Amino acid sequence: MVDKFPETYVSLLPEVADFLAKPIMPYINGEYVATLSGQTFDTLDPSTGRYLASIGRCMLDDANAAVQAARRAFDEGDWWQKMSAADRSKCIWRLAELIEVHADIIAQLDSLDNGKPLHTARTVDVPLSADHLYYYAGWPTKIEGSTIPVSPQNMFNYTLREPVGVVGLISPWNYPLLMATWKFAPALAAGNCIIVKPAEQTPLSALYIAKLTAEAGFPPGVFNVLPGYGEEAGAALVTHDGVDKIGFTGSTEVAQKIVQGSVGNLKRVSLELGGKAPNIVFADADLEAAAIGSTWAIFGNNGQSCTAGSRLYIERSVFEQVLDGLEQATKRIKVGPGMSQEKYNLGPVISDEHLKRVMGYVDEGLAQGAQVITGGQRMSGDLKEGYFVEPTILINVADQQRIAREEIFGPVVCAMPFDHVNEIIQRANDTDFGLAAGLWTKDLSKAHKLAKALRAGTIWINTWGNTEASSPFGGYKQSGYGREMGKEAIDLYTEVKSVWIKTD
Ligand code: NAP
Ligand code: MG
């Protein structure tokens, strides 16, 4: 296996080489099982475009088998009725520990599959996934109902919070394990039985950790992984009458299909979608910190983040100064294969298709009069086989152009000047999205004013990108429905039952 990777790569761990050596099958009812059609698809290394592994291509019959397994585990109570809340906590905690024990392996899998630097996967994605599970491991014993002081004196009324049931979790490729964990950790803590459909580009880590769930003590059928294409495996879950809820992260376009596909049994749907986050730098900010922070606000994870600060608004009096700081910081970013022995800051974008999409936006912007400050090209030389895009800063962009309105989901920022606070509030909010927004200022009053005025689910002030398991996260407008993380995610994965008892 190892010899098909470039010599510049770190050595594959034996567990990784073994895992990739054979076709990797869906995990259903506590074991890896062959797909019913016998079909597979390939997952590729975006740093080279080369084959990585063969994956079971799940279709309707496989989805039926996964739903049946999850249904049985849920309806027969293996997870949330027969097992105590305390024991469920321990399973989730043990899964977090096992992810830490296997962290080097999982980091290699995510780095190979997504292209992100190995050290990023190892120090950010994998530990954050474990942290998420540690946080939600505390929840099963704390999900409570309430007693309600109803009017009739001979009535006692209380509520129970119960799991929704069988939940399909459809996740994207940008943080392969982490985005799946954002969903399955609270869903499991709330007592649901789950089926994860990882993105076709990055199925490896979810499939690998599936077997750890058995070691952690999860009963069969509680945690299933159904790899495949969105239109096949994903759509089969969305339309399935045996599925009670879909949790989805991805594009607004697919979200619309999911809402339409869910109508048959009116299943619950929660959506965490894209963004075009405004990042506003005021002249009174610490401009050096703002320039560095704004660089990582957009280029972190190669711009492939739903919270990427892709609309950078800079107060006109400091426009040149901040732009210069941004340019200097951007030119220091090192881009290369995620699995290289050499340490890079960023890897490739996810796929050839996505590279073309990103470059299409850049080319359209340039044709409409935008000007490149740095970047603007696909990378060549040693990197020509992979999907590498130079971190790109564009100026002379008008608010109404597509590059300033649509989610590029790549390393491209539009830097635009502004003059007044009220003007920038209006321009920042003039978007279909509302996931995140940020600002840089030393003026506390201005900071609070904008924190209230900006229509987005997360506001960052003099910082960017912070998320934590305990703090709610989600979108206004077309950035989604519902809030993940924190207590809010427990609400998202539970139903409330009201119980009335006549006492005399
Ligand atoms: P996507 O198509 O929305 O994919 C997200 C997930 O949905 C994947 O698991 C995908 O499977 C699945 N899916 C696709 N079509 C489906 C369907 N008809 N029914 C059920 N599930 C379906 O996103 P993408 O193709 O990876 O990226 C496209 C754009 O989405 C990006 O450029 C970006 O703008 C946005 N995006 C946003 C986020 C975010 O964090 N908000 C994350 C990723 C992408 P397949 O992998 O097989 O398509
Ligand atoms: Mg897709």
XYZ file of C-alpha atoms and ligand atoms in Angstrom:
553
model
C 0.000 0.000 0.000
C 2.628 2.461 1.154
C 4.529 2.492 -2.137
C 1.720 4.177 -4.029
C 2.082 7.344 -1.956
C 4.696 9.999 -2.733
C 8.023 9.556 -0.966
C 7.570 12.926 0.647
C 4.650 11.590 2.727
C 5.019 10.461 6.319
C 4.861 6.668 6.624
C 1.405 5.238 6.907
C 0.686 3.648 10.254
C 0.228 -0.123 9.821
C -3.386 0.178 11.010
C -4.049 2.785 8.313
C -2.407 0.671 5.595
C -4.432 -2.373 6.716
C -7.659 -0.393 6.801
C -7.153 0.945 3.281
C -6.021 -2.391 1.846
C -9.465 -3.983 1.511
C -12.807 -2.525 0.430
C -14.354 -0.781 3.428
C -17.937 -1.751 3.964
C -20.883 -0.105 5.727
C -21.177 -0.690 9.456
C -24.657 -1.990 10.216
C -25.949 -3.677 13.362
C -22.522 -3.820 14.995
C -20.511 -5.210 12.087
C -19.072 -4.355 8.689
C -21.324 -5.942 6.083
C -21.009 -6.199 2.294
C -23.277 -3.886 0.314
C -26.272 -5.756 -1.051
C -25.528 -4.690 -4.630
C -21.835 -5.547 -4.306
C -20.957 -2.106 -5.679
C -18.148 0.109 -4.460
C -16.810 3.584 -5.162
C -13.335 5.052 -4.779
C -12.182 7.688 -2.370
C -9.207 9.757 -3.578
C -6.275 11.635 -2.108
C -6.942 15.284 -3.092
C -3.228 16.082 -2.780
C -2.491 13.814 -5.755
C -5.852 12.896 -7.244
C -4.871 9.258 -6.764
C -6.892 6.314 -5.485
C -6.928 5.808 -1.725
C -9.456 3.115 -0.975
C -12.540 1.333 -2.178
C -15.744 1.942 -0.241
C -19.090 0.118 -0.185
C -21.607 2.101 -2.250
C -24.822 1.930 -0.250
C -28.192 2.158 -1.913
C -31.801 1.777 -0.905
C -31.488 -1.885 0.186
C -28.507 -1.100 2.396
C -30.330 1.911 3.834
C -33.284 -0.377 4.590
C -30.964 -2.754 6.455
C -29.410 0.107 8.448
C -32.807 1.584 9.297
C -34.075 -1.827 10.345
C -31.087 -2.334 12.654
C -31.430 1.135 14.148
C -35.208 0.747 14.488
C -34.806 -2.533 16.314
C -32.217 -1.098 18.687
C -34.440 1.906 19.333
C -37.854 0.229 19.499
C -36.653 -2.666 21.639
C -34.986 -0.159 23.905
C -31.447 -1.540 23.752
C -29.948 1.904 23.984
C -32.214 4.210 25.897
C -34.692 2.067 27.828
C -32.826 -1.113 28.763
C -29.561 0.682 29.360
C -29.422 3.218 32.160
C -28.565 6.826 31.438
C -25.403 6.375 33.518
C -24.307 3.430 31.383
C -24.997 5.369 28.195
C -22.777 8.117 29.549
C -19.992 5.616 30.076
C -20.281 4.293 26.503
C -20.002 7.801 25.079
C -17.102 8.618 27.411
C -15.312 5.397 26.394
C -15.794 6.269 22.715
C -14.096 9.611 23.394
C -11.212 7.796 25.092
C -10.911 5.337 22.219
C -10.805 8.191 19.718
C -7.902 9.617 21.716
C -6.152 6.230 21.786
C -6.602 5.914 18.012
C -5.953 9.610 17.335
C -2.836 9.103 15.197
C -4.665 6.641 12.965
C -7.798 8.756 12.611
C -5.726 11.875 11.905
C -3.939 10.077 9.053
C -7.269 8.916 7.646
C -8.756 12.427 7.709
C -5.564 13.958 6.310
C -5.408 11.458 3.440
C -9.097 11.707 2.634
C -9.536 15.485 2.965
C -5.990 16.674 2.194
C -5.734 18.804 5.341
C -2.349 18.923 7.094
C -1.779 15.901 9.307
C -0.839 18.096 12.256
C -4.126 20.010 11.882
C -6.122 16.801 11.857
C -4.108 15.515 14.828
C -4.212 18.688 16.944
C -7.576 20.172 15.955
C -10.098 17.845 14.293
C -9.504 14.666 16.289
C -9.120 16.219 19.779
C -12.175 18.414 19.191
C -14.176 15.321 18.247
C -13.107 13.646 21.488
C -13.918 16.839 23.459
C -17.356 16.857 21.950
C -17.989 13.313 23.081
C -16.632 14.054 26.577
C -19.009 17.002 26.847
C -22.061 15.046 25.675
C -21.090 12.025 27.793
C -22.181 14.165 30.733
C -25.665 14.739 29.337
C -27.641 11.461 29.520
C -27.998 11.749 33.307
C -29.024 15.401 33.069
C -31.814 15.360 30.490
C -34.782 16.292 32.645
C -38.424 17.157 32.294
C -40.237 19.638 34.475
C -43.336 19.835 36.659
C -45.877 22.399 35.508
C -48.189 24.296 37.874
C -51.399 23.658 35.894
C -54.740 25.209 36.938
C -56.917 22.276 38.099
C -55.992 21.378 41.670
C -56.658 17.689 41.036
C -54.189 17.434 38.161
C -50.509 16.730 38.203
C -48.660 17.612 35.000
C -45.078 16.905 34.140
C -42.924 16.616 31.038
C -40.560 13.923 29.825
C -37.777 14.547 27.346
C -37.400 11.553 25.092
C -35.222 10.734 22.089
C -36.681 11.422 18.648
C -35.929 7.853 17.544
C -33.918 6.777 14.508
C -31.863 9.655 13.205
C -30.019 9.947 9.874
C -26.977 12.195 10.101
C -25.661 13.447 6.761
C -22.282 15.079 7.066
C -19.890 17.035 4.831
C -16.228 16.610 3.902
C -14.633 19.770 5.303
C -13.981 18.406 8.834
C -14.822 14.761 8.212
C -14.886 13.293 11.708
C -15.614 16.524 13.568
C -18.750 17.465 11.600
C -20.120 13.944 12.055
C -19.343 14.104 15.788
C -21.165 17.427 16.156
C -24.235 15.440 15.205
C -23.826 11.963 16.609
C -22.542 13.001 20.057
C -25.722 14.871 21.110
C -27.983 12.488 19.162
C -26.574 9.514 21.097
C -26.556 11.370 24.411
C -30.259 12.066 23.909
C -30.886 8.320 23.429
C -31.368 8.126 19.662
C -30.103 5.347 17.403
C -28.205 6.743 14.462
C -27.125 6.205 10.885
C -24.237 8.397 9.731
C -23.959 9.104 5.988
C -20.482 10.612 5.566
C -19.615 12.705 2.501
C -18.577 10.574 -0.470
C -15.199 12.363 -0.561
C -14.316 11.592 3.083
C -15.913 8.409 4.436
C -12.808 6.880 6.072
C -12.806 8.261 9.621
C -16.496 7.634 10.316
C -16.123 4.079 9.018
C -13.016 3.540 11.127
C -14.506 4.756 14.392
C -17.612 2.605 13.829
C -15.766 -0.418 15.153
C -14.670 1.552 18.220
C -18.325 1.925 19.204
C -18.562 -1.833 19.783
C -15.455 -1.702 21.978
C -16.990 1.245 23.837
C -20.031 -0.896 24.680
C -22.678 0.393 22.271
C -25.282 -2.306 21.559
C -25.581 -3.398 17.895
C -27.752 -1.152 15.750
C -27.205 1.998 17.835
C -24.389 3.386 15.670
C -24.452 2.634 11.958
C -22.414 4.115 9.105
C -23.815 4.131 5.585
C -21.248 5.348 3.036
C -22.310 6.202 -0.478
C -23.533 8.973 -2.700
C -25.895 11.650 -1.486
C -28.420 10.933 -4.203
C -28.461 7.234 -3.240
C -27.588 6.496 0.392
C -28.403 10.020 1.599
C -31.706 10.347 -0.254
C -32.750 6.853 0.888
C -32.477 7.987 4.509
C -34.202 11.301 3.819
C -37.279 9.663 2.292
C -37.389 6.618 4.600
C -40.499 6.281 6.748
C -38.471 4.466 9.401
C -36.275 7.516 9.957
C -37.652 10.043 12.466
C -35.193 12.843 11.925
C -32.427 14.038 9.617
C -29.532 16.135 10.872
C -27.681 17.651 7.911
C -24.625 19.813 7.301
C -23.818 20.896 3.772
C -25.008 23.123 0.981
C -28.240 25.123 0.903
C -29.100 23.493 -2.431
C -29.018 19.955 -0.982
C -30.816 21.197 2.146
C -33.751 22.227 -0.027
C -33.875 18.700 -1.484
C -33.776 17.276 2.031
C -36.684 19.393 3.188
C -38.669 18.296 0.120
C -37.667 14.642 0.546
C -38.647 14.616 4.220
C -42.320 15.465 3.716
C -43.555 11.859 3.381
C -43.487 11.140 7.108
C -42.911 14.769 8.157
C -39.679 13.756 9.803
C -37.856 16.378 11.816
C -35.046 18.135 9.989
C -32.221 20.230 11.337
C -29.889 21.995 8.954
C -26.466 23.556 9.330
C -25.697 25.220 6.014
C -23.394 27.603 4.313
C -22.494 31.198 4.880
C -20.902 34.310 3.448
C -19.710 35.694 6.724
C -18.992 39.424 6.981
C -15.780 40.245 8.818
C -15.603 43.951 9.686
C -12.401 45.771 10.609
C -12.875 49.204 12.201
C -10.134 51.825 12.142
C -9.998 51.800 15.953
C -9.080 48.088 16.116
C -5.710 46.568 16.921
C -4.951 46.538 13.213
C -2.134 44.043 13.326
C -4.262 41.538 15.225
C -7.172 42.258 12.889
C -5.056 41.608 9.777
C -3.680 38.317 11.110
C -7.073 37.279 12.482
C -8.785 38.116 9.203
C -6.212 36.072 7.282
C -7.095 32.950 9.252
C -10.796 33.852 9.296
C -10.835 33.172 5.561
C -7.905 30.853 4.906
C -8.337 28.529 7.889
C -9.196 25.082 6.501
C -8.602 26.590 3.047
C -11.795 28.620 3.174
C -13.711 25.345 3.286
C -15.601 26.330 6.415
C -19.195 27.405 6.618
C -18.017 30.264 8.868
C -15.216 31.463 6.565
C -14.856 35.249 6.792
C -15.180 35.641 3.038
C -16.530 39.213 2.957
C -13.850 41.364 4.524
C -15.029 44.932 5.108
C -12.292 47.374 6.121
C -12.919 50.955 7.233
C -11.704 53.135 4.384
C -9.153 55.177 6.384
C -7.185 52.003 7.194
C -8.015 49.988 4.066
C -4.506 50.022 2.578
C -2.842 49.340 5.917
C -5.004 46.339 6.791
C -4.863 45.021 3.233
C -1.086 45.194 3.405
C -1.059 43.230 6.689
C -3.428 40.681 5.158
C -1.246 40.338 2.074
C 1.932 39.840 4.102
C 0.300 37.216 6.329
C -1.231 35.452 3.308
C 2.098 35.259 1.505
C 3.567 33.458 4.523
C 0.990 30.632 4.257
C 2.588 27.396 3.124
C 0.439 25.149 0.967
C 1.221 21.510 0.265
C 0.087 17.895 0.655
C -1.464 17.189 4.045
C 0.535 14.017 4.606
C 3.931 15.579 3.749
C 6.798 15.240 6.144
C 7.205 18.967 5.672
C 4.782 21.028 7.705
C 2.277 23.018 5.660
C -0.498 25.327 6.823
C -2.999 24.298 4.174
C -3.628 21.397 1.844
C -5.572 21.158 -1.409
C -9.275 21.819 -1.856
C -11.381 18.687 -1.714
C -11.813 17.636 -5.339
C -11.247 18.451 -8.973
C -14.908 19.435 -9.268
C -14.601 21.788 -6.316
C -11.333 23.263 -7.631
C -13.078 24.098 -10.900
C -15.947 25.670 -8.979
C -13.584 27.837 -6.904
C -11.516 28.875 -9.946
C -14.739 29.596 -11.825
C -15.670 32.156 -9.181
C -12.213 33.747 -9.298
C -12.255 33.967 -13.096
C -15.743 35.436 -13.121
C -14.729 38.017 -10.509
C -11.691 39.029 -12.546
C -13.760 39.294 -15.719
C -16.079 41.652 -13.848
C -13.247 43.936 -12.805
C -11.930 42.500 -9.548
C -8.207 42.826 -8.991
C -5.903 40.187 -7.469
C -3.694 41.328 -4.589
C -2.160 37.886 -4.195
C -3.002 34.392 -5.429
C -5.657 33.806 -8.069
C -4.181 30.664 -9.636
C -4.302 26.907 -9.407
C -0.903 25.798 -8.121
C 1.455 24.049 -10.509
C 4.899 22.378 -10.375
C 5.041 19.560 -7.813
C 1.469 20.297 -6.823
C -0.055 20.128 -10.287
C -1.689 16.713 -9.814
C -3.472 17.790 -6.653
C -6.268 20.303 -6.237
C -4.230 23.203 -4.900
C -5.422 26.799 -5.097
C -3.333 29.796 -4.085
C -4.778 31.730 -1.138
C -6.406 34.593 -2.991
C -7.209 38.190 -2.024
C -9.469 40.158 -4.361
C -10.297 43.883 -4.292
C -12.493 46.111 -6.470
C -15.444 43.856 -5.806
C -18.987 45.219 -5.781
C -21.478 43.996 -3.165
C -23.871 42.665 -5.789
C -21.343 40.501 -7.655
C -21.666 36.736 -7.237
C -18.202 36.464 -5.664
C -19.394 38.817 -2.912
C -22.762 37.060 -2.442
C -22.324 33.321 -2.984
C -20.415 30.855 -0.871
C -17.174 30.041 -2.701
C -16.057 27.595 0.004
C -12.438 28.017 -1.018
C -9.411 30.212 -0.234
C -10.804 33.408 -1.712
C -11.560 36.640 0.146
C -13.164 39.819 -1.186
C -11.757 42.869 0.626
C -14.046 45.896 0.421
C -13.895 49.357 2.025
C -16.688 50.975 4.054
C -17.247 54.405 5.605
C -19.872 54.366 8.374
C -21.176 52.050 11.088
C -24.774 52.144 9.909
C -23.734 51.567 6.324
C -21.727 48.490 7.270
C -24.517 46.986 9.367
C -26.818 47.243 6.391
C -24.267 45.842 3.928
C -23.203 43.027 6.263
C -26.837 41.942 6.702
C -27.630 42.163 3.015
C -27.188 38.434 2.445
C -29.265 35.261 2.208
C -27.048 33.700 4.866
C -26.640 34.255 8.604
C -24.269 31.736 10.133
C -21.465 33.884 11.520
C -20.194 37.446 11.514
C -17.285 39.182 13.155
C -15.763 42.541 13.907
C -12.559 44.062 15.132
C -12.705 47.189 17.328
C -11.517 48.510 20.694
C -14.763 50.432 21.159
C -16.967 48.415 23.508
C -20.160 50.292 22.652
C -19.653 49.704 18.949
C -18.919 46.036 19.602
C -22.176 45.566 21.525
C -24.172 47.557 19.023
C -22.985 45.339 16.174
C -23.318 42.127 18.194
C -27.032 42.936 18.407
C -27.478 44.342 14.914
C -25.782 41.606 12.874
C -28.211 38.868 11.835
C -26.132 35.745 12.388
C -26.033 32.812 14.794
C -22.476 33.469 15.986
C -20.696 36.803 16.417
C -16.952 36.963 16.975
C -15.440 40.152 18.392
C -11.663 40.588 18.108
C -11.407 36.876 17.400
C -12.624 34.403 14.777
C -13.660 30.814 14.505
C -14.103 29.833 18.137
C -16.550 27.003 18.691
C -16.890 24.703 21.637
C -19.124 21.760 22.481
C -20.836 23.758 25.230
C -21.742 26.816 23.120
C -24.675 26.791 20.663
C -23.955 27.098 16.953
C -26.250 27.487 13.949
C -27.696 29.797 11.373
C -30.208 32.541 10.746
C -31.935 32.793 7.367
C -30.733 30.291 4.748
C -27.866 29.145 6.946
C -30.146 26.606 8.553
C -32.669 25.521 11.157
C -31.829 24.684 14.755
C -28.749 25.019 16.918
C -26.074 22.401 17.355
C -23.825 22.070 20.401
C -24.516 22.941 23.999
C -27.868 22.254 25.609
C -29.567 23.362 22.389
C -28.388 20.221 20.586
C -30.052 18.082 23.258
C -33.294 19.933 22.501
C -32.674 19.300 18.795
C -32.518 15.539 19.312
C -35.370 15.133 21.810
C -39.161 15.308 21.855
C -41.110 16.702 24.793
C -43.981 14.657 26.218
C -46.554 16.212 28.536
C -48.104 13.795 31.058
C -51.381 14.562 32.894
C -52.464 12.617 35.998
C -55.775 13.058 37.761
C -55.022 12.880 41.448
C -58.549 12.554 42.873
P -23.412 18.741 -0.255
O -23.629 18.203 -1.615
O -24.425 19.598 0.376
O -23.097 17.477 0.666
C -23.295 17.369 2.040
C -23.786 15.966 2.340
O -25.085 15.773 1.778
C -22.916 14.871 1.747
O -22.877 13.776 2.621
C -23.673 14.557 0.483
O -23.368 13.326 -0.079
C -25.090 14.613 0.963
N -26.071 14.747 -0.104
C -25.914 15.257 -1.361
N -27.057 15.187 -2.048
C -27.974 14.618 -1.251
C -29.337 14.275 -1.392
N -30.007 14.505 -2.530
N -29.977 13.704 -0.356
C -29.332 13.470 0.805
N -28.033 13.760 0.998
C -27.353 14.332 -0.011
O -22.092 19.497 -0.215
P -20.840 19.228 -1.146
O -21.177 18.675 -2.469
O -19.930 18.432 -0.352
O -20.310 20.717 -1.299
C -21.036 21.656 -2.089
C -21.105 22.978 -1.389
O -21.787 22.834 -0.145
C -19.769 23.553 -0.989
O -19.113 24.152 -2.030
C -20.188 24.494 0.102
O -20.697 25.682 -0.428
C -21.306 23.763 0.781
N -20.848 23.047 1.989
C -21.127 23.608 3.193
C -20.697 22.982 4.347
C -20.979 23.533 5.685
O -20.261 23.214 6.625
N -22.021 24.327 5.858
C -19.984 21.797 4.272
C -19.726 21.235 3.016
C -20.175 21.878 1.887
P -22.233 13.336 -1.257
O -20.980 13.544 -0.548
O -22.328 11.998 -1.867
O -22.595 14.427 -2.216
Mg -22.095 16.639 -3.154
